[in-house]
mmCIF file of C-alpha atoms and ligand atoms in Angstrom:
data_model
loop_
_atom_site.group_PDB
_atom_site.id
_atom_site.type_symbol
_atom_site.label_atom_id
_atom_site.label_comp_id
_atom_site.label_asym_id
_atom_site.label_seq_id
_atom_site.Cartn_x
_atom_site.Cartn_y
_atom_site.Cartn_z
ATOM 1 C CA UNK A 1 138.833 111.832 202.205
ATOM 2 C CA UNK A 2 138.059 115.349 203.742
ATOM 3 C CA UNK A 3 139.491 118.446 203.402
ATOM 4 C CA UNK A 4 140.137 118.906 206.860
ATOM 5 C CA UNK A 5 141.338 122.265 207.317
ATOM 6 C CA UNK A 6 143.185 125.387 204.672
ATOM 7 C CA UNK A 7 145.144 128.216 205.353
ATOM 8 C CA UNK A 8 146.438 131.094 203.487
ATOM 9 C CA UNK A 9 150.198 131.592 204.480
ATOM 10 C CA UNK A 10 151.868 134.981 203.306
ATOM 11 C CA UNK A 11 155.209 135.371 204.039
ATOM 12 C CA UNK A 12 157.611 137.589 202.268
ATOM 13 C CA UNK A 13 161.848 135.870 201.796
ATOM 14 C CA UNK A 14 162.535 139.174 199.506
ATOM 15 C CA UNK A 15 159.509 139.331 197.666
ATOM 16 C CA UNK A 16 156.620 138.521 198.653
ATOM 17 C CA UNK A 17 154.487 134.731 198.251
ATOM 18 C CA UNK A 18 150.792 133.525 198.572
ATOM 19 C CA UNK A 19 150.494 129.962 199.374
ATOM 20 C CA UNK A 20 146.939 127.921 200.723
ATOM 21 C CA UNK A 21 148.584 125.196 202.375
ATOM 22 C CA UNK A 22 145.738 121.964 202.143
ATOM 23 C CA UNK A 23 145.070 119.245 204.873
ATOM 24 C CA UNK A 24 143.598 115.870 205.306
ATOM 25 C CA UNK A 25 141.425 114.267 207.249
ATOM 26 C CA UNK A 26 144.611 111.811 206.536
ATOM 27 C CA UNK A 27 146.864 114.210 207.588
ATOM 28 C CA UNK A 28 148.462 115.138 203.877
ATOM 29 C CA UNK A 29 149.306 118.249 202.739
ATOM 30 C CA UNK A 30 148.833 120.497 199.353
ATOM 31 C CA UNK A 31 150.447 123.524 198.714
ATOM 32 C CA UNK A 32 149.544 126.071 195.782
ATOM 33 C CA UNK A 33 151.083 129.035 195.037
ATOM 34 C CA UNK A 34 148.486 132.097 194.417
ATOM 35 C CA UNK A 35 150.524 135.184 194.334
ATOM 36 C CA UNK A 36 149.700 138.049 191.934
ATOM 37 C CA UNK A 37 152.991 140.448 192.387
ATOM 38 C CA UNK A 38 152.061 143.811 193.458
ATOM 39 C CA UNK A 39 147.929 142.742 194.355
ATOM 40 C CA UNK A 40 149.198 139.855 196.704
ATOM 41 C CA UNK A 41 146.571 140.615 199.654
ATOM 42 C CA UNK A 42 143.965 141.023 197.122
ATOM 43 C CA UNK A 43 144.213 137.572 196.897
ATOM 44 C CA UNK A 44 145.129 136.834 200.089
ATOM 45 C CA UNK A 45 140.960 137.784 201.082
ATOM 46 C CA UNK A 46 140.057 136.173 198.396
ATOM 47 C CA UNK A 47 140.999 132.852 200.222
ATOM 48 C CA UNK A 48 140.370 133.709 204.049
ATOM 49 C CA UNK A 49 137.479 135.282 203.397
ATOM 50 C CA UNK A 50 136.209 133.748 199.710
ATOM 51 C CA UNK A 51 137.033 130.163 199.261
ATOM 52 C CA UNK A 52 138.905 128.401 202.749
ATOM 53 C CA UNK A 53 134.985 128.698 204.092
ATOM 54 C CA UNK A 54 133.625 126.797 201.199
ATOM 55 C CA UNK A 55 136.122 123.568 201.444
ATOM 56 C CA UNK A 56 136.548 123.185 204.910
ATOM 57 C CA UNK A 57 134.671 119.139 204.983
ATOM 58 C CA UNK A 58 134.798 118.777 200.736
ATOM 59 C CA UNK A 59 135.904 115.290 199.845
ATOM 60 C CA UNK A 60 139.723 115.944 198.546
ATOM 61 C CA UNK A 61 139.684 113.970 195.388
ATOM 62 C CA UNK A 62 137.013 115.452 193.516
ATOM 63 C CA UNK A 63 139.339 117.682 192.309
ATOM 64 C CA UNK A 64 137.416 119.373 188.923
ATOM 65 C CA UNK A 65 134.651 119.152 190.503
ATOM 66 C CA UNK A 66 135.578 121.810 193.200
ATOM 67 C CA UNK A 67 136.721 123.695 190.575
ATOM 68 C CA UNK A 68 133.654 124.107 188.361
ATOM 69 C CA UNK A 69 132.449 124.369 192.337
ATOM 70 C CA UNK A 70 135.003 127.464 192.099
ATOM 71 C CA UNK A 71 134.473 128.864 188.404
ATOM 72 C CA UNK A 72 130.989 128.673 187.878
ATOM 73 C CA UNK A 73 129.589 129.045 191.239
ATOM 74 C CA UNK A 74 131.147 132.105 192.044
ATOM 75 C CA UNK A 75 129.053 133.920 188.974
ATOM 76 C CA UNK A 76 131.829 136.005 189.210
ATOM 77 C CA UNK A 77 134.588 134.241 186.596
ATOM 78 C CA UNK A 78 137.838 135.143 186.330
ATOM 79 C CA UNK A 79 140.419 137.327 186.411
ATOM 80 C CA UNK A 80 143.184 137.673 187.823
ATOM 81 C CA UNK A 81 142.327 137.125 191.226
ATOM 82 C CA UNK A 82 139.566 135.598 190.610
ATOM 83 C CA UNK A 83 142.132 132.346 188.458
ATOM 84 C CA UNK A 84 144.912 132.670 190.741
ATOM 85 C CA UNK A 85 142.908 131.600 194.015
ATOM 86 C CA UNK A 86 141.370 128.953 192.011
ATOM 87 C CA UNK A 87 144.798 127.817 190.773
ATOM 88 C CA UNK A 88 145.987 127.929 194.253
ATOM 89 C CA UNK A 89 143.008 125.061 195.051
ATOM 90 C CA UNK A 90 143.473 123.676 192.414
ATOM 91 C CA UNK A 91 147.153 123.152 192.531
ATOM 92 C CA UNK A 92 146.662 121.818 196.020
ATOM 93 C CA UNK A 93 144.165 119.212 194.947
ATOM 94 C CA UNK A 94 146.711 117.964 192.845
ATOM 95 C CA UNK A 95 149.737 117.633 195.406
ATOM 96 C CA UNK A 96 147.706 115.879 197.279
ATOM 97 C CA UNK A 97 146.216 113.409 194.802
ATOM 98 C CA UNK A 98 149.073 112.587 193.776
ATOM 99 C CA UNK A 99 150.907 112.649 197.780
ATOM 100 C CA UNK A 100 148.131 109.862 198.160
ATOM 101 C CA UNK A 101 148.916 107.669 194.551
ATOM 102 C CA UNK A 102 152.652 107.702 196.045
ATOM 103 C CA UNK A 103 153.500 109.140 193.148
ATOM 104 C CA UNK A 104 155.143 111.918 191.307
ATOM 105 C CA UNK A 105 152.773 115.002 189.450
ATOM 106 C CA UNK A 106 153.270 113.784 186.222
ATOM 107 C CA UNK A 107 152.608 110.302 186.634
ATOM 108 C CA UNK A 108 149.157 111.410 187.320
ATOM 109 C CA UNK A 109 149.572 113.903 184.732
ATOM 110 C CA UNK A 110 150.219 111.272 181.845
ATOM 111 C CA UNK A 111 153.660 110.355 182.579
ATOM 112 C CA UNK A 112 157.898 111.725 181.284
ATOM 113 C CA UNK A 113 157.340 112.803 177.563
ATOM 114 C CA UNK A 114 160.953 113.154 177.735
ATOM 115 C CA UNK A 115 164.511 112.940 180.148
ATOM 116 C CA UNK A 116 163.453 117.054 181.371
ATOM 117 C CA UNK A 117 162.448 119.691 180.739
ATOM 118 C CA UNK A 118 164.656 122.792 178.674
ATOM 119 C CA UNK A 119 164.744 126.584 180.770
ATOM 120 C CA UNK A 120 165.795 129.966 179.834
ATOM 121 C CA UNK A 121 167.875 132.227 182.167
ATOM 122 C CA UNK A 122 168.027 135.923 182.345
ATOM 123 C CA UNK A 123 170.989 137.028 180.862
ATOM 124 C CA UNK A 124 170.868 141.320 181.645
ATOM 125 C CA UNK A 125 173.265 144.419 181.040
ATOM 126 C CA UNK A 126 173.754 147.335 181.042
ATOM 127 C CA UNK A 127 175.850 147.894 178.075
ATOM 128 C CA UNK A 128 176.791 145.169 175.066
ATOM 129 C CA UNK A 129 179.406 143.925 176.920
ATOM 130 C CA UNK A 130 177.645 143.610 180.456
ATOM 131 C CA UNK A 131 174.781 141.712 178.628
ATOM 132 C CA UNK A 132 177.765 139.748 176.474
ATOM 133 C CA UNK A 133 179.503 138.383 180.437
ATOM 134 C CA UNK A 134 176.181 137.941 182.029
ATOM 135 C CA UNK A 135 175.729 135.376 179.150
ATOM 136 C CA UNK A 136 178.521 133.924 179.420
ATOM 137 C CA UNK A 137 177.668 133.561 183.784
ATOM 138 C CA UNK A 138 175.065 131.618 182.698
ATOM 139 C CA UNK A 139 175.887 129.049 179.800
ATOM 140 C CA UNK A 140 178.472 128.562 182.848
ATOM 141 C CA UNK A 141 176.125 128.033 185.183
ATOM 142 C CA UNK A 142 174.091 125.294 182.843
ATOM 143 C CA UNK A 143 171.544 127.092 180.944
ATOM 144 C CA UNK A 144 171.104 126.539 176.861
ATOM 145 C CA UNK A 145 168.999 128.733 176.299
ATOM 146 C CA UNK A 146 168.958 132.202 177.619
ATOM 147 C CA UNK A 147 166.558 135.402 176.864
ATOM 148 C CA UNK A 148 168.511 138.383 176.815
ATOM 149 C CA UNK A 149 167.498 142.050 177.779
ATOM 150 C CA UNK A 150 169.474 145.276 177.762
ATOM 151 C CA UNK A 151 169.846 149.320 179.157
ATOM 152 C CA UNK A 152 169.128 151.062 175.894
ATOM 153 C CA UNK A 153 171.014 154.097 175.457
ATOM 154 C CA UNK A 154 169.072 157.608 177.284
ATOM 155 C CA UNK A 155 167.200 155.571 179.488
ATOM 156 C CA UNK A 156 168.110 155.202 183.064
ATOM 157 C CA UNK A 157 165.862 151.320 184.152
ATOM 158 C CA UNK A 158 165.188 149.564 181.450
ATOM 159 C CA UNK A 159 162.960 146.689 182.130
ATOM 160 C CA UNK A 160 163.860 143.188 182.229
ATOM 161 C CA UNK A 161 167.777 144.467 183.298
ATOM 162 C CA UNK A 162 169.553 143.633 186.349
ATOM 163 C CA UNK A 163 170.798 146.570 187.753
ATOM 164 C CA UNK A 164 173.694 144.819 189.454
ATOM 165 C CA UNK A 165 174.619 142.339 186.461
ATOM 166 C CA UNK A 166 178.308 143.669 186.329
ATOM 167 C CA UNK A 167 179.806 140.870 186.165
ATOM 168 C CA UNK A 168 176.838 138.508 184.837
ATOM 169 C CA UNK A 169 176.431 135.900 187.450
ATOM 170 C CA UNK A 170 172.080 133.829 187.045
ATOM 171 C CA UNK A 171 171.377 134.849 190.619
ATOM 172 C CA UNK A 172 169.388 137.645 189.994
ATOM 173 C CA UNK A 173 165.991 139.806 190.784
ATOM 174 C CA UNK A 174 165.824 142.349 188.842
ATOM 175 C CA UNK A 175 161.552 143.030 189.657
ATOM 176 C CA UNK A 176 159.766 145.286 191.618
ATOM 177 C CA UNK A 177 161.917 144.045 195.068
ATOM 178 C CA UNK A 178 161.792 148.250 196.157
ATOM 179 C CA UNK A 179 159.485 148.302 199.200
ATOM 180 C CA UNK A 180 158.233 150.893 198.536
ATOM 181 C CA UNK A 181 154.490 152.275 199.860
ATOM 182 C CA UNK A 182 154.213 153.651 195.887
ATOM 183 C CA UNK A 183 155.771 151.803 192.288
ATOM 184 C CA UNK A 184 158.795 153.470 191.580
ATOM 185 C CA UNK A 185 158.387 154.791 187.410
ATOM 186 C CA UNK A 186 161.116 154.723 185.106
ATOM 187 C CA UNK A 187 160.698 156.459 181.915
ATOM 188 C CA UNK A 188 160.287 154.637 178.010
ATOM 189 C CA UNK A 189 161.022 156.267 174.852
ATOM 190 C CA UNK A 190 159.854 152.420 171.704
ATOM 191 C CA UNK A 191 161.736 154.105 169.767
ATOM 192 C CA UNK A 192 165.552 154.367 170.839
ATOM 193 C CA UNK A 193 164.606 150.914 171.838
ATOM 194 C CA UNK A 194 163.651 150.153 168.295
ATOM 195 C CA UNK A 195 166.803 151.847 167.053
ATOM 196 C CA UNK A 196 169.179 149.587 169.532
ATOM 197 C CA UNK A 197 167.813 146.076 170.046
ATOM 198 C CA UNK A 198 168.568 144.910 166.571
ATOM 199 C CA UNK A 199 172.116 146.108 166.704
ATOM 200 C CA UNK A 200 172.284 144.066 170.421
ATOM 201 C CA UNK A 201 171.132 140.749 168.605
ATOM 202 C CA UNK A 202 173.750 141.238 165.513
ATOM 203 C CA UNK A 203 176.380 141.375 168.709
ATOM 204 C CA UNK A 204 175.172 138.755 170.159
ATOM 205 C CA UNK A 205 175.322 136.922 167.588
ATOM 206 C CA UNK A 206 179.202 137.454 166.308
ATOM 207 C CA UNK A 207 179.626 136.525 169.789
ATOM 208 C CA UNK A 208 178.094 133.047 170.628
ATOM 209 C CA UNK A 209 176.864 131.682 166.790
ATOM 210 C CA UNK A 210 173.886 130.269 165.342
ATOM 211 C CA UNK A 211 173.177 127.520 168.246
ATOM 212 C CA UNK A 212 172.006 129.188 171.256
ATOM 213 C CA UNK A 213 168.186 129.652 171.671
ATOM 214 C CA UNK A 214 167.870 133.886 172.199
ATOM 215 C CA UNK A 215 164.579 134.690 174.038
ATOM 216 C CA UNK A 216 163.811 138.055 174.392
ATOM 217 C CA UNK A 217 160.721 139.954 176.033
ATOM 218 C CA UNK A 218 159.195 142.860 174.114
ATOM 219 C CA UNK A 219 156.491 143.587 178.195
ATOM 220 C CA UNK A 220 153.341 144.495 176.241
ATOM 221 C CA UNK A 221 155.610 148.446 174.709
ATOM 222 C CA UNK A 222 155.310 148.373 170.986
ATOM 223 C CA UNK A 223 151.855 149.340 168.726
ATOM 224 C CA UNK A 224 151.911 146.612 166.177
ATOM 225 C CA UNK A 225 153.297 148.217 163.192
ATOM 226 C CA UNK A 226 155.919 148.986 165.774
ATOM 227 C CA UNK A 227 156.662 144.736 166.598
ATOM 228 C CA UNK A 228 155.937 144.191 163.761
ATOM 229 C CA UNK A 229 159.307 146.071 162.507
ATOM 230 C CA UNK A 230 160.838 144.981 165.335
ATOM 231 C CA UNK A 231 159.948 141.079 164.683
ATOM 232 C CA UNK A 232 161.309 142.315 161.147
ATOM 233 C CA UNK A 233 163.887 142.919 161.658
ATOM 234 C CA UNK A 234 164.769 140.305 164.558
ATOM 235 C CA UNK A 235 165.045 138.092 161.721
ATOM 236 C CA UNK A 236 168.546 137.356 160.189
ATOM 237 C CA UNK A 237 169.139 136.136 163.877
ATOM 238 C CA UNK A 238 166.873 133.270 164.211
ATOM 239 C CA UNK A 239 165.217 134.673 168.412
ATOM 240 C CA UNK A 240 163.439 131.241 169.515
ATOM 241 C CA UNK A 241 160.525 133.852 170.438
ATOM 242 C CA UNK A 242 159.815 138.061 170.621
ATOM 243 C CA UNK A 243 157.331 137.498 173.848
ATOM 244 C CA UNK A 244 154.910 139.877 174.548
ATOM 245 C CA UNK A 245 155.532 142.349 171.746
ATOM 246 C CA UNK A 246 151.976 144.501 171.766
ATOM 247 C CA UNK A 247 149.469 144.244 174.887
ATOM 248 C CA UNK A 248 147.511 140.888 175.502
ATOM 249 C CA UNK A 249 144.188 142.773 176.179
ATOM 250 C CA UNK A 250 144.084 143.431 172.113
ATOM 251 C CA UNK A 251 144.317 140.194 169.582
ATOM 252 C CA UNK A 252 144.171 142.060 166.844
ATOM 253 C CA UNK A 253 147.762 143.629 167.428
ATOM 254 C CA UNK A 254 148.974 139.944 167.021
ATOM 255 C CA UNK A 255 147.063 139.965 163.203
ATOM 256 C CA UNK A 256 149.158 142.696 161.953
ATOM 257 C CA UNK A 257 152.341 141.702 163.476
ATOM 258 C CA UNK A 258 151.940 138.182 161.566
ATOM 259 C CA UNK A 259 151.475 139.447 158.220
ATOM 260 C CA UNK A 260 154.757 141.328 158.746
ATOM 261 C CA UNK A 261 157.028 138.471 160.041
ATOM 262 C CA UNK A 262 158.169 135.105 160.224
ATOM 263 C CA UNK A 263 159.615 135.942 164.058
ATOM 264 C CA UNK A 264 158.339 132.948 166.763
ATOM 265 C CA UNK A 265 155.376 135.186 169.155
ATOM 266 C CA UNK A 266 155.077 134.234 172.448
ATOM 267 C CA UNK A 267 152.229 136.360 174.433
ATOM 268 C CA UNK A 268 150.254 135.228 177.446
ATOM 269 C CA UNK A 269 151.917 135.881 181.256
ATOM 270 C CA UNK A 270 149.661 137.988 182.400
ATOM 271 C CA UNK A 271 145.944 136.049 180.366
ATOM 272 C CA UNK A 272 143.839 134.127 183.015
ATOM 273 C CA UNK A 273 141.378 132.423 180.919
ATOM 274 C CA UNK A 274 141.974 130.316 177.971
ATOM 275 C CA UNK A 275 138.794 132.141 176.183
ATOM 276 C CA UNK A 276 142.080 134.638 176.606
ATOM 277 C CA UNK A 277 143.956 132.346 173.796
ATOM 278 C CA UNK A 278 140.982 130.383 171.885
ATOM 279 C CA UNK A 279 141.241 133.523 169.148
ATOM 280 C CA UNK A 280 144.911 133.308 168.811
ATOM 281 C CA UNK A 281 144.683 129.462 168.810
ATOM 282 C CA UNK A 282 142.255 129.093 166.325
ATOM 283 C CA UNK A 283 144.569 131.236 163.953
ATOM 284 C CA UNK A 284 147.564 130.440 164.041
ATOM 285 C CA UNK A 285 148.642 134.209 165.700
ATOM 286 C CA UNK A 286 151.411 133.085 168.434
ATOM 287 C CA UNK A 287 153.383 130.247 169.061
ATOM 288 C CA UNK A 288 153.670 129.643 172.575
ATOM 289 C CA UNK A 289 151.353 129.895 175.402
ATOM 290 C CA UNK A 290 153.158 131.841 177.439
ATOM 291 C CA UNK A 291 150.312 131.119 180.835
ATOM 292 C CA UNK A 292 151.674 130.385 184.720
ATOM 293 C CA UNK A 293 149.292 127.903 186.202
ATOM 294 C CA UNK A 294 149.202 129.967 188.967
ATOM 295 C CA UNK A 295 147.477 132.605 186.877
ATOM 296 C CA UNK A 296 145.780 130.437 184.959
ATOM 297 C CA UNK A 297 143.320 128.024 187.102
ATOM 298 C CA UNK A 298 145.528 125.044 188.285
ATOM 299 C CA UNK A 299 146.583 122.405 186.827
ATOM 300 C CA UNK A 300 143.184 121.107 185.477
ATOM 301 C CA UNK A 301 142.498 124.485 183.613
ATOM 302 C CA UNK A 302 146.547 124.575 181.579
ATOM 303 C CA UNK A 303 145.838 120.865 180.504
ATOM 304 C CA UNK A 304 142.968 121.905 179.258
ATOM 305 C CA UNK A 305 145.149 125.089 177.520
ATOM 306 C CA UNK A 306 147.791 123.583 176.440
ATOM 307 C CA UNK A 307 145.294 119.930 175.095
ATOM 308 C CA UNK A 308 143.903 123.069 173.071
ATOM 309 C CA UNK A 309 147.013 124.435 171.966
ATOM 310 C CA UNK A 310 148.415 121.169 170.464
ATOM 311 C CA UNK A 311 145.278 120.729 168.417
ATOM 312 C CA UNK A 312 147.118 123.829 166.143
ATOM 313 C CA UNK A 313 150.419 123.703 166.921
ATOM 314 C CA UNK A 314 151.145 125.841 169.415
ATOM 315 C CA UNK A 315 153.421 124.787 172.234
ATOM 316 C CA UNK A 316 153.913 125.817 175.691
ATOM 317 C CA UNK A 317 156.306 128.726 177.380
ATOM 318 C CA UNK A 318 155.385 128.459 180.744
ATOM 319 C CA UNK A 319 155.915 131.628 182.969
ATOM 320 C CA UNK A 320 158.486 131.335 185.393
ATOM 321 C CA UNK A 321 160.383 134.452 186.613
ATOM 322 C CA UNK A 322 160.187 134.635 190.837
ATOM 323 C CA UNK A 323 157.106 135.457 191.881
ATOM 324 C CA UNK A 324 155.844 132.466 190.238
ATOM 325 C CA UNK A 325 156.501 130.350 194.091
ATOM 326 C CA UNK A 326 158.721 127.470 193.475
ATOM 327 C CA UNK A 327 155.349 125.469 194.397
ATOM 328 C CA UNK A 328 153.969 127.535 190.955
ATOM 329 C CA UNK A 329 157.195 126.253 189.327
ATOM 330 C CA UNK A 330 157.127 123.010 190.004
ATOM 331 C CA UNK A 331 153.317 122.584 188.981
ATOM 332 C CA UNK A 332 155.212 124.202 185.528
ATOM 333 C CA UNK A 333 157.772 121.360 186.222
ATOM 334 C CA UNK A 334 155.540 118.500 186.094
ATOM 335 C CA UNK A 335 153.099 119.923 183.520
ATOM 336 C CA UNK A 336 156.130 120.214 181.156
ATOM 337 C CA UNK A 337 157.306 116.784 181.877
ATOM 338 C CA UNK A 338 154.065 115.269 181.116
ATOM 339 C CA UNK A 339 152.890 116.796 177.994
ATOM 340 C CA UNK A 340 153.992 116.302 174.327
ATOM 341 C CA UNK A 341 153.570 119.737 172.801
ATOM 342 C CA UNK A 342 156.537 121.396 175.435
ATOM 343 C CA UNK A 343 158.090 124.322 174.212
ATOM 344 C CA UNK A 344 160.445 125.717 176.877
ATOM 345 C CA UNK A 345 160.298 126.192 180.572
ATOM 346 C CA UNK A 346 161.168 129.985 182.202
ATOM 347 C CA UNK A 347 163.810 129.750 184.987
ATOM 348 C CA UNK A 348 164.756 132.375 187.353
ATOM 349 C CA UNK A 349 166.616 131.096 190.339
ATOM 350 C CA UNK A 350 164.538 131.474 194.030
ATOM 351 C CA UNK A 351 166.708 132.869 196.580
ATOM 352 C CA UNK A 352 168.446 131.375 199.125
ATOM 353 C CA UNK A 353 166.038 132.900 202.170
ATOM 354 C CA UNK A 354 163.276 131.716 200.096
ATOM 355 C CA UNK A 355 164.698 128.323 199.189
ATOM 356 C CA UNK A 356 164.610 128.181 203.379
ATOM 357 C CA UNK A 357 161.100 129.238 203.422
ATOM 358 C CA UNK A 358 160.121 126.268 200.392
ATOM 359 C CA UNK A 359 162.081 122.841 200.178
ATOM 360 C CA UNK A 360 161.957 122.399 196.456
ATOM 361 C CA UNK A 361 163.100 119.199 195.020
ATOM 362 C CA UNK A 362 163.388 119.897 191.816
ATOM 363 C CA UNK A 363 166.688 120.083 190.086
ATOM 364 C CA UNK A 364 168.661 121.672 187.353
ATOM 365 C CA UNK A 365 171.247 120.080 185.271
ATOM 366 C CA UNK A 366 172.683 120.268 181.525
ATOM 367 C CA UNK A 367 170.429 122.641 181.252
ATOM 368 C CA UNK A 368 167.227 120.889 181.664
ATOM 369 C CA UNK A 369 164.945 121.085 185.167
ATOM 370 C CA UNK A 370 162.798 118.162 186.495
ATOM 371 C CA UNK A 371 160.406 118.269 189.105
ATOM 372 C CA UNK A 372 161.803 114.847 190.831
ATOM 373 C CA UNK A 373 159.986 111.979 191.446
ATOM 374 C CA UNK A 374 158.789 112.810 195.178
ATOM 375 C CA UNK A 375 155.394 112.384 196.162
ATOM 376 C CA UNK A 376 153.239 114.708 194.790
ATOM 377 C CA UNK A 377 154.713 118.416 193.142
ATOM 378 C CA UNK A 378 158.214 118.118 195.436
ATOM 379 C CA UNK A 379 158.552 120.908 197.390
ATOM 380 C CA UNK A 380 157.433 121.443 201.162
ATOM 381 C CA UNK A 381 156.500 125.109 203.321
ATOM 382 C CA UNK A 382 158.505 126.129 206.566
ATOM 383 C CA UNK A 383 155.464 127.904 207.902
ATOM 384 C CA UNK A 384 158.379 128.645 211.211
ATOM 385 C CA UNK A 385 160.937 130.370 208.720
ATOM 386 C CA UNK A 386 158.076 131.920 206.148
ATOM 387 C CA UNK A 387 156.578 133.551 209.891
ATOM 388 C CA UNK A 388 160.063 134.939 209.892
ATOM 389 C CA UNK A 389 159.633 136.950 206.156
ATOM 390 C CA UNK A 390 156.143 139.404 207.303
ATOM 391 C CA UNK A 391 154.461 140.583 204.731
ATOM 392 C CA UNK A 392 155.564 144.106 202.827
ATOM 393 C CA UNK A 393 154.459 146.459 200.336
ATOM 394 C CA UNK A 394 156.471 145.876 197.014
ATOM 395 C CA UNK A 395 155.508 146.918 193.326
ATOM 396 C CA UNK A 396 155.918 147.030 190.083
ATOM 397 C CA UNK A 397 157.126 150.229 188.614
ATOM 398 C CA UNK A 398 155.336 152.349 186.097
ATOM 399 C CA UNK A 399 156.245 153.304 183.250
ATOM 400 C CA UNK A 400 155.774 157.482 181.725
ATOM 401 C CA UNK A 401 157.203 158.162 178.309
ATOM 402 C CA UNK A 402 160.103 161.367 177.779
ATOM 403 C CA UNK A 403 156.798 163.679 177.865
ATOM 404 C CA UNK A 404 155.055 162.280 181.199
ATOM 405 C CA UNK A 405 152.485 160.372 179.142
ATOM 406 C CA UNK A 406 151.885 157.282 180.926
ATOM 407 C CA UNK A 407 152.665 154.371 179.355
ATOM 408 C CA UNK A 408 152.864 150.480 179.650
ATOM 409 C CA UNK A 409 155.192 148.484 181.915
HETATM 410 O O1 KDG B 1 154.788 140.395 187.614
HETATM 411 C C1 KDG B 1 155.650 140.821 186.054
HETATM 412 C C2 KDG B 1 156.665 139.578 186.300
HETATM 413 O O2 KDG B 1 155.932 138.398 186.611
HETATM 414 C C3 KDG B 1 156.848 139.767 184.800
HETATM 415 O O3 KDG B 1 157.617 141.202 184.264
HETATM 416 C C4 KDG B 1 157.867 138.739 183.902
HETATM 417 O O4 KDG B 1 158.126 139.553 182.002
HETATM 418 C C5 KDG B 1 158.163 138.912 182.568
HETATM 419 C C6 KDG B 1 159.335 137.481 182.554
HETATM 420 O O5 KDG B 1 158.651 136.763 180.952
HETATM 421 O O6 KDG B 1 159.196 137.273 183.441
HETATM 422 MG MG1 MG B 2 157.374 138.234 179.825
#
């Protein structure tokens, strides 16, 4: 079975997505997600100019060999653009292999280890009453684990807080969706954040009790000692995890946080290689791996990374916001079902327009996601619908401190 044609499709049903479509001589079509939020066209150009010509004519069944050919063969390895492009090729080839076998991908990965993948949803509120409403709406929508993000007194807009979260609802997009030629700027104040967040978790636990798994994303904004302080102050509220407490580049930051708190730590949505994780795993500095299939070299690389994590008792918590396309999300779900060291899966519902372009078969019931038993990934791309939504520039915001200094967003 040869690769006959390869196409990179950029579509924007409310937000931008980059999808690789590989078709074989037997007429099987596989899909891979290559979306890199705010830098979409860099990956699209990498695929079109430097990857598509290398794929045509290759044996579609040689998934590992193709991965190594594109990774080692490029000489310039790693980095978010390269690894998203590689992820798309790898995922599309797994999709093809599983369709050729007439099996859902999770069967090829070893078969199901569980009934479904526990999903967490994104509750948020500009203030505590709005947040409590949003948590109730998520529980009504079936979520059994909840990420909690909140407005901070004195700050106009804060990461993870939906501008329109009033009254709850579990379907919203809080990022970037501001389709402007330049990024929007936000103002940030870490001390105000550190004072406020523990009071919010106290209110949430008082309302919902001790059982509900609660998560929180620090989004890379704290120094190590600030993160240590937050982790310690959140201990009474028994978080499932504190995510991205410090910027991802610095593994030594996690060492310092770990010395001070038993709040479980998750990191890695901006990582793109197993090598980003090795010191964190070997020194047991984290509890959850946050990478997405889409940004970490595909199913092949993600499976190896999670197998390494299992050696150290670290679990998965794959990234799944709406900038991971339904194709990337489905790939994650097949892994979630198959691996032993599954932890939790992030799940934000995509917009109706997105789900017109990407026809999915995965299901969400009783708090659990299931990839479905359709052969392959179980997602198809409606190219006519995709063509109705042309690319539009959209950026994540940029943060500045109150004195104007640029800060991590
Ligand atoms: O594109 C950036 C988003 O993927 C990121 O901000 C979402 O932090 C995120 C999360 O945990 O979902
Ligand atoms: Mg995050």
